[in-house]
CSV table of C-alpha atoms in Angstrom, one decimal:
chain,number,residue,atom,x,y,z
A,1,UNK,CA,92.2,-161.4,107.3
A,2,UNK,CA,94.4,-160.2,104.4
A,3,UNK,CA,95.5,-157.1,103.0
A,4,UNK,CA,95.6,-155.4,106.4
A,5,UNK,CA,98.7,-153.5,105.3
A,6,UNK,CA,97.7,-153.2,101.5
A,7,UNK,CA,100.1,-150.4,99.6
A,8,UNK,CA,101.9,-149.7,102.8
A,9,UNK,CA,105.9,-149.7,102.7
A,10,UNK,CA,107.5,-151.1,105.9
A,11,UNK,CA,111.5,-150.9,106.4
A,12,UNK,CA,112.3,-153.6,109.2
A,13,UNK,CA,115.9,-153.5,110.4
A,14,UNK,CA,117.4,-156.8,111.4
A,15,UNK,CA,114.7,-157.9,109.2
A,16,UNK,CA,116.4,-161.1,107.4
A,17,UNK,CA,116.4,-163.6,110.3
A,18,UNK,CA,114.6,-164.7,113.7
A,19,UNK,CA,112.1,-161.9,114.7
A,20,UNK,CA,112.4,-159.5,111.9
A,21,UNK,CA,112.2,-162.2,109.4
A,22,UNK,CA,108.9,-163.4,111.3
A,23,UNK,CA,107.5,-159.6,111.1
A,24,UNK,CA,108.6,-159.5,107.4
A,25,UNK,CA,106.6,-162.7,106.6
A,26,UNK,CA,103.4,-161.4,108.4
A,27,UNK,CA,103.9,-158.1,106.6
A,28,UNK,CA,104.2,-159.4,103.0
A,29,UNK,CA,101.2,-161.8,103.8
A,30,UNK,CA,99.2,-158.8,104.5
A,31,UNK,CA,100.1,-156.8,101.4
A,32,UNK,CA,103.0,-154.8,102.6
A,33,UNK,CA,106.1,-153.9,100.5
A,34,UNK,CA,109.2,-154.5,102.8
A,35,UNK,CA,112.9,-153.1,102.9
A,36,UNK,CA,114.9,-155.4,105.1
A,37,UNK,CA,118.2,-154.7,106.3
A,38,UNK,CA,120.9,-156.3,108.1
A,39,UNK,CA,124.6,-155.3,108.4
A,40,UNK,CA,126.4,-158.7,108.4
A,41,UNK,CA,123.9,-161.6,107.3
A,42,UNK,CA,124.0,-160.4,103.6
A,43,UNK,CA,123.3,-163.9,102.5
A,44,UNK,CA,120.0,-164.0,104.5
A,45,UNK,CA,118.9,-160.7,102.8
A,46,UNK,CA,119.3,-162.3,99.6
A,47,UNK,CA,117.3,-165.3,100.3
A,48,UNK,CA,114.6,-163.1,101.8
A,49,UNK,CA,114.3,-161.3,98.5
A,50,UNK,CA,114.1,-164.4,96.5
A,51,UNK,CA,111.5,-165.9,99.0
A,52,UNK,CA,109.1,-162.7,98.8
A,53,UNK,CA,109.9,-161.5,95.2
A,54,UNK,CA,111.8,-158.2,94.1
A,55,UNK,CA,108.6,-156.5,93.3
A,56,UNK,CA,107.8,-156.9,97.2
A,57,UNK,CA,111.0,-156.5,98.9
A,58,UNK,CA,114.3,-155.0,99.0
A,59,UNK,CA,117.5,-155.8,100.9
A,60,UNK,CA,119.9,-153.2,102.2
A,61,UNK,CA,123.1,-153.6,103.9
A,62,UNK,CA,122.9,-151.4,106.9
A,63,UNK,CA,124.7,-150.5,110.1
A,64,UNK,CA,121.9,-149.0,112.2
A,65,UNK,CA,124.4,-147.4,114.7
A,66,UNK,CA,125.7,-144.9,111.8
A,67,UNK,CA,123.9,-141.9,110.7
A,68,UNK,CA,125.1,-142.1,106.9
A,69,UNK,CA,123.9,-145.7,106.7
A,70,UNK,CA,120.4,-144.4,107.8
A,71,UNK,CA,120.5,-141.8,105.1
A,72,UNK,CA,121.5,-144.2,102.5
A,73,UNK,CA,119.0,-146.8,103.4
A,74,UNK,CA,116.3,-144.2,103.6
A,75,UNK,CA,117.4,-143.1,100.0
A,76,UNK,CA,117.2,-146.5,98.6
A,77,UNK,CA,113.7,-147.1,100.2
A,78,UNK,CA,112.2,-144.1,98.6
A,79,UNK,CA,113.8,-145.0,95.4
A,80,UNK,CA,112.4,-148.2,95.3
A,81,UNK,CA,108.8,-147.8,96.6
A,82,UNK,CA,108.2,-144.0,96.7
A,83,UNK,CA,107.4,-143.8,100.4
A,84,UNK,CA,107.6,-145.0,103.7
A,85,UNK,CA,104.6,-145.9,105.9
A,86,UNK,CA,106.1,-148.3,108.8
A,87,UNK,CA,109.4,-148.5,110.5
A,88,UNK,CA,110.0,-151.3,112.6
A,89,UNK,CA,113.4,-150.9,114.9
A,90,UNK,CA,114.0,-154.5,115.2
A,91,UNK,CA,117.8,-154.7,115.0
A,92,UNK,CA,119.8,-155.4,118.1
A,93,UNK,CA,122.4,-157.2,120.0
A,94,UNK,CA,122.8,-158.9,123.3
A,95,UNK,CA,126.2,-157.9,123.9
A,96,UNK,CA,128.5,-159.4,126.6
A,97,UNK,CA,127.2,-160.8,129.8
A,98,UNK,CA,128.2,-160.4,133.2
A,99,UNK,CA,128.6,-158.1,136.3
A,100,UNK,CA,128.7,-154.5,135.8
A,101,UNK,CA,132.0,-153.9,137.3
A,102,UNK,CA,133.5,-156.4,134.8
A,103,UNK,CA,132.2,-154.8,131.9
A,104,UNK,CA,134.5,-152.8,129.3
A,105,UNK,CA,133.5,-149.5,128.2
A,106,UNK,CA,133.6,-150.9,124.7
A,107,UNK,CA,131.4,-153.6,125.4
A,108,UNK,CA,128.7,-151.3,126.9
A,109,UNK,CA,129.1,-148.7,124.0
A,110,UNK,CA,128.5,-151.2,121.2
A,111,UNK,CA,125.3,-152.4,122.7
A,112,UNK,CA,123.9,-148.9,123.4
A,113,UNK,CA,125.2,-147.5,119.9
A,114,UNK,CA,123.2,-150.5,118.1
A,115,UNK,CA,120.3,-150.8,120.3
A,116,UNK,CA,119.5,-147.5,121.5
A,117,UNK,CA,121.3,-145.0,119.1
A,118,UNK,CA,120.2,-147.1,116.3
A,119,UNK,CA,116.7,-146.8,117.3
A,120,UNK,CA,116.9,-142.8,117.8
A,121,UNK,CA,118.5,-142.6,114.3
A,122,UNK,CA,115.7,-144.8,112.7
A,123,UNK,CA,113.2,-142.5,114.4
A,124,UNK,CA,114.7,-139.5,113.2
A,125,UNK,CA,114.8,-140.5,109.5
A,126,UNK,CA,111.6,-142.2,109.5
A,127,UNK,CA,110.0,-139.1,110.8
A,128,UNK,CA,111.5,-137.0,108.0
A,129,UNK,CA,110.6,-139.7,105.2
A,130,UNK,CA,106.8,-140.0,106.5
A,131,UNK,CA,106.5,-136.2,106.7
A,132,UNK,CA,107.8,-135.7,103.2
A,133,UNK,CA,106.5,-138.7,101.4
A,134,UNK,CA,103.2,-139.9,103.3
A,135,UNK,CA,101.6,-136.9,104.3
A,136,UNK,CA,102.8,-137.0,108.0
A,137,UNK,CA,101.4,-140.3,108.7
A,138,UNK,CA,102.9,-143.4,109.8
A,139,UNK,CA,103.6,-146.0,112.5
A,140,UNK,CA,107.0,-146.4,114.2
A,141,UNK,CA,107.4,-149.9,116.2
A,142,UNK,CA,110.4,-150.2,118.3
A,143,UNK,CA,111.2,-153.7,119.4
A,144,UNK,CA,112.4,-153.5,122.8
A,145,UNK,CA,112.4,-156.5,125.4
A,146,UNK,CA,111.0,-157.4,128.7
A,147,UNK,CA,114.6,-156.6,129.8
A,148,UNK,CA,113.3,-153.1,129.0
A,149,UNK,CA,110.7,-153.4,131.9
A,150,UNK,CA,112.7,-155.6,134.6
A,151,UNK,CA,116.6,-155.6,134.7
A,152,UNK,CA,118.5,-158.7,134.0
A,153,UNK,CA,121.4,-158.8,136.4
A,154,UNK,CA,123.9,-160.0,134.0
A,155,UNK,CA,122.9,-157.9,131.2
A,156,UNK,CA,123.2,-154.4,132.5
A,157,UNK,CA,124.0,-152.7,129.0
A,158,UNK,CA,121.1,-154.5,127.3
A,159,UNK,CA,118.6,-153.9,129.9
A,160,UNK,CA,119.9,-150.1,129.8
A,161,UNK,CA,119.5,-150.0,126.0
A,162,UNK,CA,116.0,-151.7,126.2
A,163,UNK,CA,114.8,-149.3,129.1
A,164,UNK,CA,116.2,-146.3,127.1
A,165,UNK,CA,114.1,-147.6,123.9
A,166,UNK,CA,111.0,-147.7,126.1
A,167,UNK,CA,111.2,-144.4,127.1
A,168,UNK,CA,112.6,-143.0,123.8
A,169,UNK,CA,109.2,-144.5,122.4
A,170,UNK,CA,107.2,-142.8,124.9
A,171,UNK,CA,108.9,-139.2,124.6
A,172,UNK,CA,108.7,-139.5,120.5
A,173,UNK,CA,105.1,-140.3,120.7
A,174,UNK,CA,104.2,-137.4,122.9
A,175,UNK,CA,106.2,-135.1,120.8
A,176,UNK,CA,104.8,-136.1,117.6
A,177,UNK,CA,101.2,-135.9,118.9
A,178,UNK,CA,101.8,-132.5,120.4
A,179,UNK,CA,102.9,-131.3,116.9
A,180,UNK,CA,99.7,-132.7,115.6
A,181,UNK,CA,101.6,-135.2,113.4
A,182,UNK,CA,99.8,-138.7,112.7
A,183,UNK,CA,102.9,-140.7,113.3
A,184,UNK,CA,102.5,-143.3,116.0
A,185,UNK,CA,105.1,-144.6,118.1
A,186,UNK,CA,105.0,-147.9,120.3
A,187,UNK,CA,106.8,-150.6,122.1
A,188,UNK,CA,106.8,-154.3,121.5
A,189,UNK,CA,108.7,-156.2,124.4
A,190,UNK,CA,109.2,-160.0,123.5
A,191,UNK,CA,109.8,-162.4,126.1
A,192,UNK,CA,111.7,-165.6,125.2
A,193,UNK,CA,111.1,-166.3,121.4
A,194,UNK,CA,112.6,-169.4,119.6
A,195,UNK,CA,115.2,-168.1,117.6
A,196,UNK,CA,118.9,-169.1,117.1
A,197,UNK,CA,120.2,-166.7,119.8
A,198,UNK,CA,118.8,-168.8,122.5
A,199,UNK,CA,121.4,-171.2,123.7
A,200,UNK,CA,120.0,-174.6,123.3
A,201,UNK,CA,121.7,-175.8,126.6
A,202,UNK,CA,119.4,-173.5,128.5
A,203,UNK,CA,116.2,-174.1,126.2
A,204,UNK,CA,114.3,-176.2,128.9
A,205,UNK,CA,115.5,-174.2,132.0
A,206,UNK,CA,114.0,-170.9,130.3
A,207,UNK,CA,110.8,-172.8,129.2
A,208,UNK,CA,110.4,-173.6,132.8
A,209,UNK,CA,110.1,-170.0,133.8
A,210,UNK,CA,107.4,-169.3,131.2
A,211,UNK,CA,103.9,-170.0,132.5
A,212,UNK,CA,102.2,-170.9,129.2
A,213,UNK,CA,105.0,-173.7,129.0
A,214,UNK,CA,106.6,-172.8,125.8
A,215,UNK,CA,108.8,-170.2,124.0
A,216,UNK,CA,107.2,-167.6,121.6
A,217,UNK,CA,107.7,-167.8,118.0
A,218,UNK,CA,108.9,-164.9,115.6
A,219,UNK,CA,105.3,-164.8,113.9
A,220,UNK,CA,103.9,-164.0,117.3
A,221,UNK,CA,105.8,-160.8,117.3
A,222,UNK,CA,105.0,-160.3,113.6
A,223,UNK,CA,101.1,-160.5,114.3
A,224,UNK,CA,101.4,-157.8,116.8
A,225,UNK,CA,103.2,-155.6,114.5
A,226,UNK,CA,100.9,-156.4,111.8
A,227,UNK,CA,98.2,-154.6,114.1
A,228,UNK,CA,100.5,-151.7,115.3
A,229,UNK,CA,101.3,-151.0,111.7
A,230,UNK,CA,97.8,-151.0,110.3
A,231,UNK,CA,95.2,-148.4,110.7
A,232,UNK,CA,93.4,-150.7,113.2
A,233,UNK,CA,95.5,-149.3,115.9
A,234,UNK,CA,95.1,-145.6,115.1
A,235,UNK,CA,94.6,-144.8,118.8
A,236,UNK,CA,97.4,-147.0,120.3
A,237,UNK,CA,100.4,-144.6,120.4
A,238,UNK,CA,103.3,-144.4,123.3
A,239,UNK,CA,101.9,-147.8,124.6
A,240,UNK,CA,103.8,-151.0,125.8
A,241,UNK,CA,102.8,-154.4,124.2
A,242,UNK,CA,104.3,-157.3,126.3
A,243,UNK,CA,104.4,-160.6,124.3
A,244,UNK,CA,105.9,-163.2,126.9
A,245,UNK,CA,103.5,-166.0,127.7
A,246,UNK,CA,102.7,-164.4,130.9
A,247,UNK,CA,106.2,-164.4,132.2
A,248,UNK,CA,105.7,-160.9,133.5
A,249,UNK,CA,101.8,-161.1,134.6
């Protein structure tokens, strides 16, 4: 199927590598125009725009934890494409692993700022843009994690940020529905996905915990995000979509 996202404009944070790039590939294939952001991977942003074409893609360097950066990103999105229909809050960091009592406040705060506060700011400015430029209609997709469903003992900040994202999604979906706005908000919870952030030395050990016997690919998350960004999912709201090869079944 093609053109499921025809004429839609999507903003994908952390959209130039890994899961974010997989989502972008699926979106462009389905006819969307994409705004891709990253804070440090500027070269990846340039390559993505070259790959998709400047008429279909825009790269913006963005710090998702900074409110002014969100204001600037939205302004550039509207200036380039005139509207916003889909936000994918994908940018995130794993942070420092270890027991909670050995975690510094600085390390904790960095993860919460990027993974949770960044998603709050994304929702805030996406809703404003959708109300002003898209007749109060749109789809917000928060990329959480299976760590937002089941705690990871050596990743307390990451687990807290992803669990917080899950309930932020639910609260926002309810609030918008009660306001009679046609802006839906849903969670996607990836399991182990084959990206550069997976340590190669632990790859086989991780695969042994996945019932289907292999890790997922970035496009596996992208295909779910196509559905959630399209009008096909008009009744999906405040929901959790787990993509983990039956690991949490």
